Short mmCIF file of C-alpha atoms in Angstrom, two decimals:
data_model
loop_
_atom_site.label_atom_id
_atom_site.label_comp_id
_atom_site.label_asym_id
_atom_site.label_seq_id
_atom_site.Cartn_x
_atom_site.Cartn_y
_atom_site.Cartn_z
CA ILE A 1 11.90 -10.11 9.92
CA VAL A 2 9.94 -7.03 11.15
CA SER A 3 9.88 -3.58 9.76
CA GLY A 4 7.98 -0.37 10.92
CA HIS A 5 6.98 2.67 9.03
CA SER A 6 5.61 5.80 10.72
CA VAL A 7 3.52 7.80 8.17
CA ALA A 8 3.18 11.38 9.39
CA GLN A 9 0.65 13.82 8.00
CA ASN A 10 2.30 17.27 7.70
CA GLY A 11 0.21 20.03 6.20
CA GLY A 12 -1.37 17.56 3.64
CA ASP A 13 1.89 15.71 2.93
CA ILE A 14 3.23 12.54 4.35
CA SER A 15 6.64 11.48 5.49
CA ILE A 16 7.83 7.91 6.09
CA GLY A 17 10.53 6.78 8.40
CA PRO A 18 11.70 4.16 10.78
CA THR A 19 9.75 3.55 14.09
CA ASN A 20 10.30 2.38 17.57
CA PRO A 21 7.20 0.29 18.62
CA ALA A 22 7.76 1.40 22.19
CA VAL A 23 7.23 4.98 21.19
CA PRO A 24 3.52 6.14 21.16
CA VAL A 25 2.19 7.02 17.70
CA LYS A 26 2.06 10.93 17.35
CA PRO A 27 -1.25 12.72 16.57
CA GLY A 28 -2.04 12.48 12.90
CA ASP A 29 0.42 9.67 12.28
CA VAL A 30 -0.06 6.15 11.19
CA ARG A 31 2.26 3.31 12.08
CA VAL A 32 2.40 0.35 9.66
CA GLY A 33 4.30 -2.73 10.77
CA THR A 34 5.14 -5.51 8.31
CA ARG A 35 6.51 -8.94 9.07
CA ALA A 36 7.42 -11.91 6.94
CA PRO A 37 5.89 -15.28 7.75
CA PRO A 38 8.21 -18.09 8.75
CA GLY A 39 10.78 -19.01 6.07
CA ASP A 40 13.82 -17.37 4.43
CA TRP A 41 13.38 -13.99 3.02
CA ASP A 42 15.62 -11.32 1.35
CA VAL A 43 14.44 -7.81 2.09
CA GLN A 44 15.08 -4.71 0.21
CA VAL A 45 14.10 -1.27 1.47
CA ALA A 46 13.86 1.95 -0.61
CA PRO A 47 16.10 4.67 0.57
CA ASN A 48 13.12 6.85 1.57
CA ARG A 49 11.42 3.79 3.12
CA SER A 50 8.37 4.32 0.88
CA GLN A 51 8.74 0.70 -0.43
CA ARG A 52 9.77 -2.65 1.05
CA VAL A 53 10.26 -5.80 -1.04
CA TYR A 54 10.38 -9.44 0.44
CA LYS A 55 11.75 -12.07 -1.86
CA CYS A 56 11.57 -15.79 -0.85
CA LYS A 57 15.17 -17.16 -1.13
CA PRO A 58 15.89 -19.94 -3.66
CA LEU A 59 14.53 -23.38 -2.49
CA ALA A 60 12.97 -21.89 0.57
CA CYS A 61 9.39 -21.67 -1.06
CA PRO A 62 7.60 -24.12 -3.37
CA ASP A 63 8.09 -21.67 -6.26
CA ALA A 64 9.45 -18.13 -6.76
CA GLU A 65 7.51 -15.64 -4.58
CA THR A 66 7.83 -11.89 -4.03
CA VAL A 67 5.85 -9.55 -1.89
CA SER A 68 6.04 -5.71 -2.05
CA PHE A 69 4.61 -2.92 0.08
CA THR A 70 4.39 0.61 -1.18
CA PHE A 71 3.36 3.56 1.03
CA SER A 72 2.03 6.78 -0.42
CA LYS A 73 -0.37 9.65 0.45
CA SER A 74 -3.99 8.60 0.29
CA PRO A 75 -6.23 10.55 -2.03
CA THR A 76 -8.88 10.63 0.78
CA ALA A 77 -9.10 9.35 4.31
CA LYS A 78 -12.59 7.82 3.73
CA PRO A 79 -13.23 6.73 0.14
CA ASN A 80 -16.84 6.92 -1.06
CA PRO A 81 -18.17 3.25 -1.19
CA LYS A 82 -19.55 3.67 -4.74
CA ALA A 83 -16.32 5.39 -5.95
CA LEU A 84 -14.29 2.55 -4.40
CA GLU A 85 -16.46 -0.07 -6.03
CA LYS A 86 -15.95 1.69 -9.50
CA TYR A 87 -12.19 1.93 -8.94
CA ALA A 88 -12.06 -1.82 -8.13
CA ALA A 89 -14.28 -2.97 -11.08
CA VAL A 90 -13.19 -0.47 -13.81
CA GLU A 91 -10.28 1.86 -13.11
CA LEU A 92 -7.73 -0.53 -11.51
CA PRO A 93 -8.16 -3.20 -14.25
CA LYS A 94 -7.93 -0.54 -16.89
CA THR A 95 -4.63 0.72 -15.31
CA MET A 96 -3.15 -2.74 -15.32
CA ARG A 97 -4.06 -3.33 -18.89
CA ALA A 98 -2.32 -0.09 -19.83
CA LEU A 99 0.75 -1.06 -17.87
CA ALA A 100 0.89 -4.37 -19.73
CA ALA A 101 0.52 -2.55 -23.10
CA ALA A 102 3.34 -0.16 -22.22
CA ARG A 103 5.66 -2.94 -21.24
CA THR A 104 4.99 -4.85 -24.48
CA VAL A 105 6.15 -1.79 -26.45
CA MET A 106 9.18 -1.07 -24.15
CA GLN A 107 10.43 -4.59 -23.84
CA ASP A 108 9.25 -5.95 -27.28
CA VAL A 109 7.84 -8.98 -25.52
CA PRO A 110 4.15 -9.86 -25.91
CA GLN A 111 2.40 -9.30 -22.48
CA GLN A 112 -1.14 -10.24 -21.78
CA ILE A 113 -3.21 -9.44 -18.75
CA GLU A 114 -6.39 -11.07 -17.39
CA THR A 115 -8.29 -9.75 -14.50
CA LEU A 116 -9.46 -12.84 -12.46
CA SER A 117 -11.29 -10.81 -9.73
CA SER A 118 -11.43 -7.21 -8.51
CA LYS A 119 -13.75 -5.86 -5.76
CA ALA A 120 -14.00 -3.42 -2.91
CA ALA A 121 -13.53 -5.02 0.54
CA THR A 122 -12.62 -4.29 4.07
CA VAL A 123 -9.05 -5.25 5.15
CA LYS A 124 -7.68 -4.71 8.71
CA GLY A 125 -10.71 -2.69 9.38
CA TYR A 126 -10.10 -0.24 6.52
CA PRO A 127 -11.64 0.42 3.03
CA ALA A 128 -9.67 -1.59 0.53
CA VAL A 129 -9.49 -2.98 -2.89
CA VAL A 130 -8.66 -6.64 -3.52
CA ASN A 131 -7.59 -7.65 -6.96
CA GLU A 132 -6.18 -10.81 -8.68
CA THR A 133 -4.54 -10.48 -12.04
CA LYS A 134 -2.86 -13.00 -14.33
CA PHE A 135 0.19 -11.67 -16.19
CA THR A 136 1.54 -13.51 -19.15
CA TYR A 137 5.00 -12.49 -20.41
CA GLY A 138 5.78 -14.54 -23.52
CA LYS A 139 5.90 -18.08 -21.99
CA THR A 140 6.11 -16.88 -18.34
CA VAL A 141 2.94 -16.63 -16.17
CA ASN A 142 2.64 -14.87 -12.89
CA TYR A 143 -0.38 -14.47 -10.64
CA TYR A 144 -0.60 -11.21 -8.76
CA GLN A 145 -2.65 -10.63 -5.57
CA ILE A 146 -3.10 -6.89 -5.20
CA THR A 147 -4.47 -5.33 -2.00
CA ILE A 148 -4.86 -1.55 -1.72
CA ILE A 149 -5.68 -0.27 1.81
CA PHE A 150 -6.87 3.30 2.56
CA ALA A 151 -5.70 3.80 6.19
CA GLY A 152 -6.35 7.37 7.02
CA PRO A 153 -3.64 9.54 5.51
CA VAL A 154 -1.74 6.76 3.98
CA MET A 155 -2.44 4.31 1.03
CA ILE A 156 -0.80 0.94 1.51
CA ARG A 157 -0.35 -1.05 -1.74
CA MET A 158 0.72 -4.70 -1.33
CA HIS A 159 1.51 -6.99 -4.22
CA SER A 160 2.16 -10.80 -3.87
CA TRP A 161 3.15 -12.53 -7.08
CA SER A 162 4.23 -16.07 -8.11
CA PRO A 163 3.94 -18.49 -10.95
CA ASP A 164 2.10 -20.64 -8.45
CA ARG A 165 -1.40 -19.20 -8.02
CA GLU A 166 -2.15 -20.87 -4.61
CA LEU A 167 1.32 -19.79 -3.25
CA SER A 168 0.61 -16.25 -4.24
CA LYS A 169 -2.73 -16.29 -2.47
CA LYS A 170 -1.45 -18.08 0.57
CA THR A 171 1.57 -15.69 0.98
CA SER A 172 -0.65 -12.63 0.54
CA ASP A 173 -2.96 -13.85 3.30
CA ALA A 174 -0.03 -14.47 5.60
CA PHE A 175 1.49 -11.15 5.08
CA LEU A 176 -1.83 -9.29 5.59
CA GLU A 177 -2.50 -11.28 8.79
CA LEU A 178 0.81 -10.23 10.24
CA MET A 179 0.67 -6.54 9.23
CA GLN A 180 -0.23 -4.10 11.96
CA ILE A 181 -1.72 -0.66 11.43
CA THR A 182 -1.79 1.69 14.35
CA GLU A 183 -3.29 5.21 14.20
CA GLY A 184 -2.22 7.99 16.50
CA PRO A 185 -4.70 10.37 18.10
CA PRO A 186 -6.44 12.77 15.71
CA LEU A 187 -4.78 16.13 15.03
CA GLN A 188 -6.16 18.89 17.16
CA PRO A 189 -7.62 21.90 15.13
CA ARG A 190 -5.27 24.86 15.05
CA ALA A 191 -6.29 27.72 17.29
CA SER A 192 -7.48 30.86 15.51
CA PRO A 193 -4.96 33.83 15.89
CA ALA A 194 -5.90 36.35 18.52
CA PRO A 195 -7.38 39.59 17.02
CA ALA A 196 -5.05 42.51 16.88
CA PRO A 197 -5.47 44.84 19.86
CA GLY A 198 -7.42 47.98 19.24
CA PRO A 199 -6.31 51.48 19.92
CA SER A 200 -5.99 52.46 23.60
CA PRO A 201 -8.64 54.72 25.15
CA ALA A 202 -6.04 57.45 25.56
CA ALA A 203 -5.08 57.22 21.86
CA THR A 204 -8.70 57.35 20.87
CA LYS A 205 -9.37 60.49 23.06
CA SER A 206 -6.41 62.30 21.53
CA LEU A 207 -7.81 61.75 18.07
#
């Protein structure tokens, strides 16, 4: 199962659409190709193609396993290393805890979250954050492998989760290994508008 996404930078915005690998990547665009490892997978794609979810079919994996890709505009093309470390160590775990607290209130089911690891890294040659989180919903436990990649104008967020911690890690690594990121040529700076022509010599003389 192969999918492609072309992420175009248009005046500071991004648009995501289907791609043809045979077509060169346009200037300012980023092409992200995702592929499932061997096995039986159900795939769901958001109407605007900003999210793709792979779910292992029943009995096809040792345990339940789901992988999601979400594509959005990156806050910056080149994150500051210290800011990225702070985001990984402080801000992302804080956001996950807030999410668990909100779900507890909305679903009336006790939810606990434990950050097992969270650090800045380099993934596929791009600045990234790699996080492992344990979610407990009542008696249900899931292990999440979260990878956030800052690939130029696009931020790629991949989640892999399963009750089986090793399966979650192994599947995350397999999807990341198969993912391809291709950047187009840089956008050319826009030419400055030509100055307005001045008055003709004849007009100047008449004045």
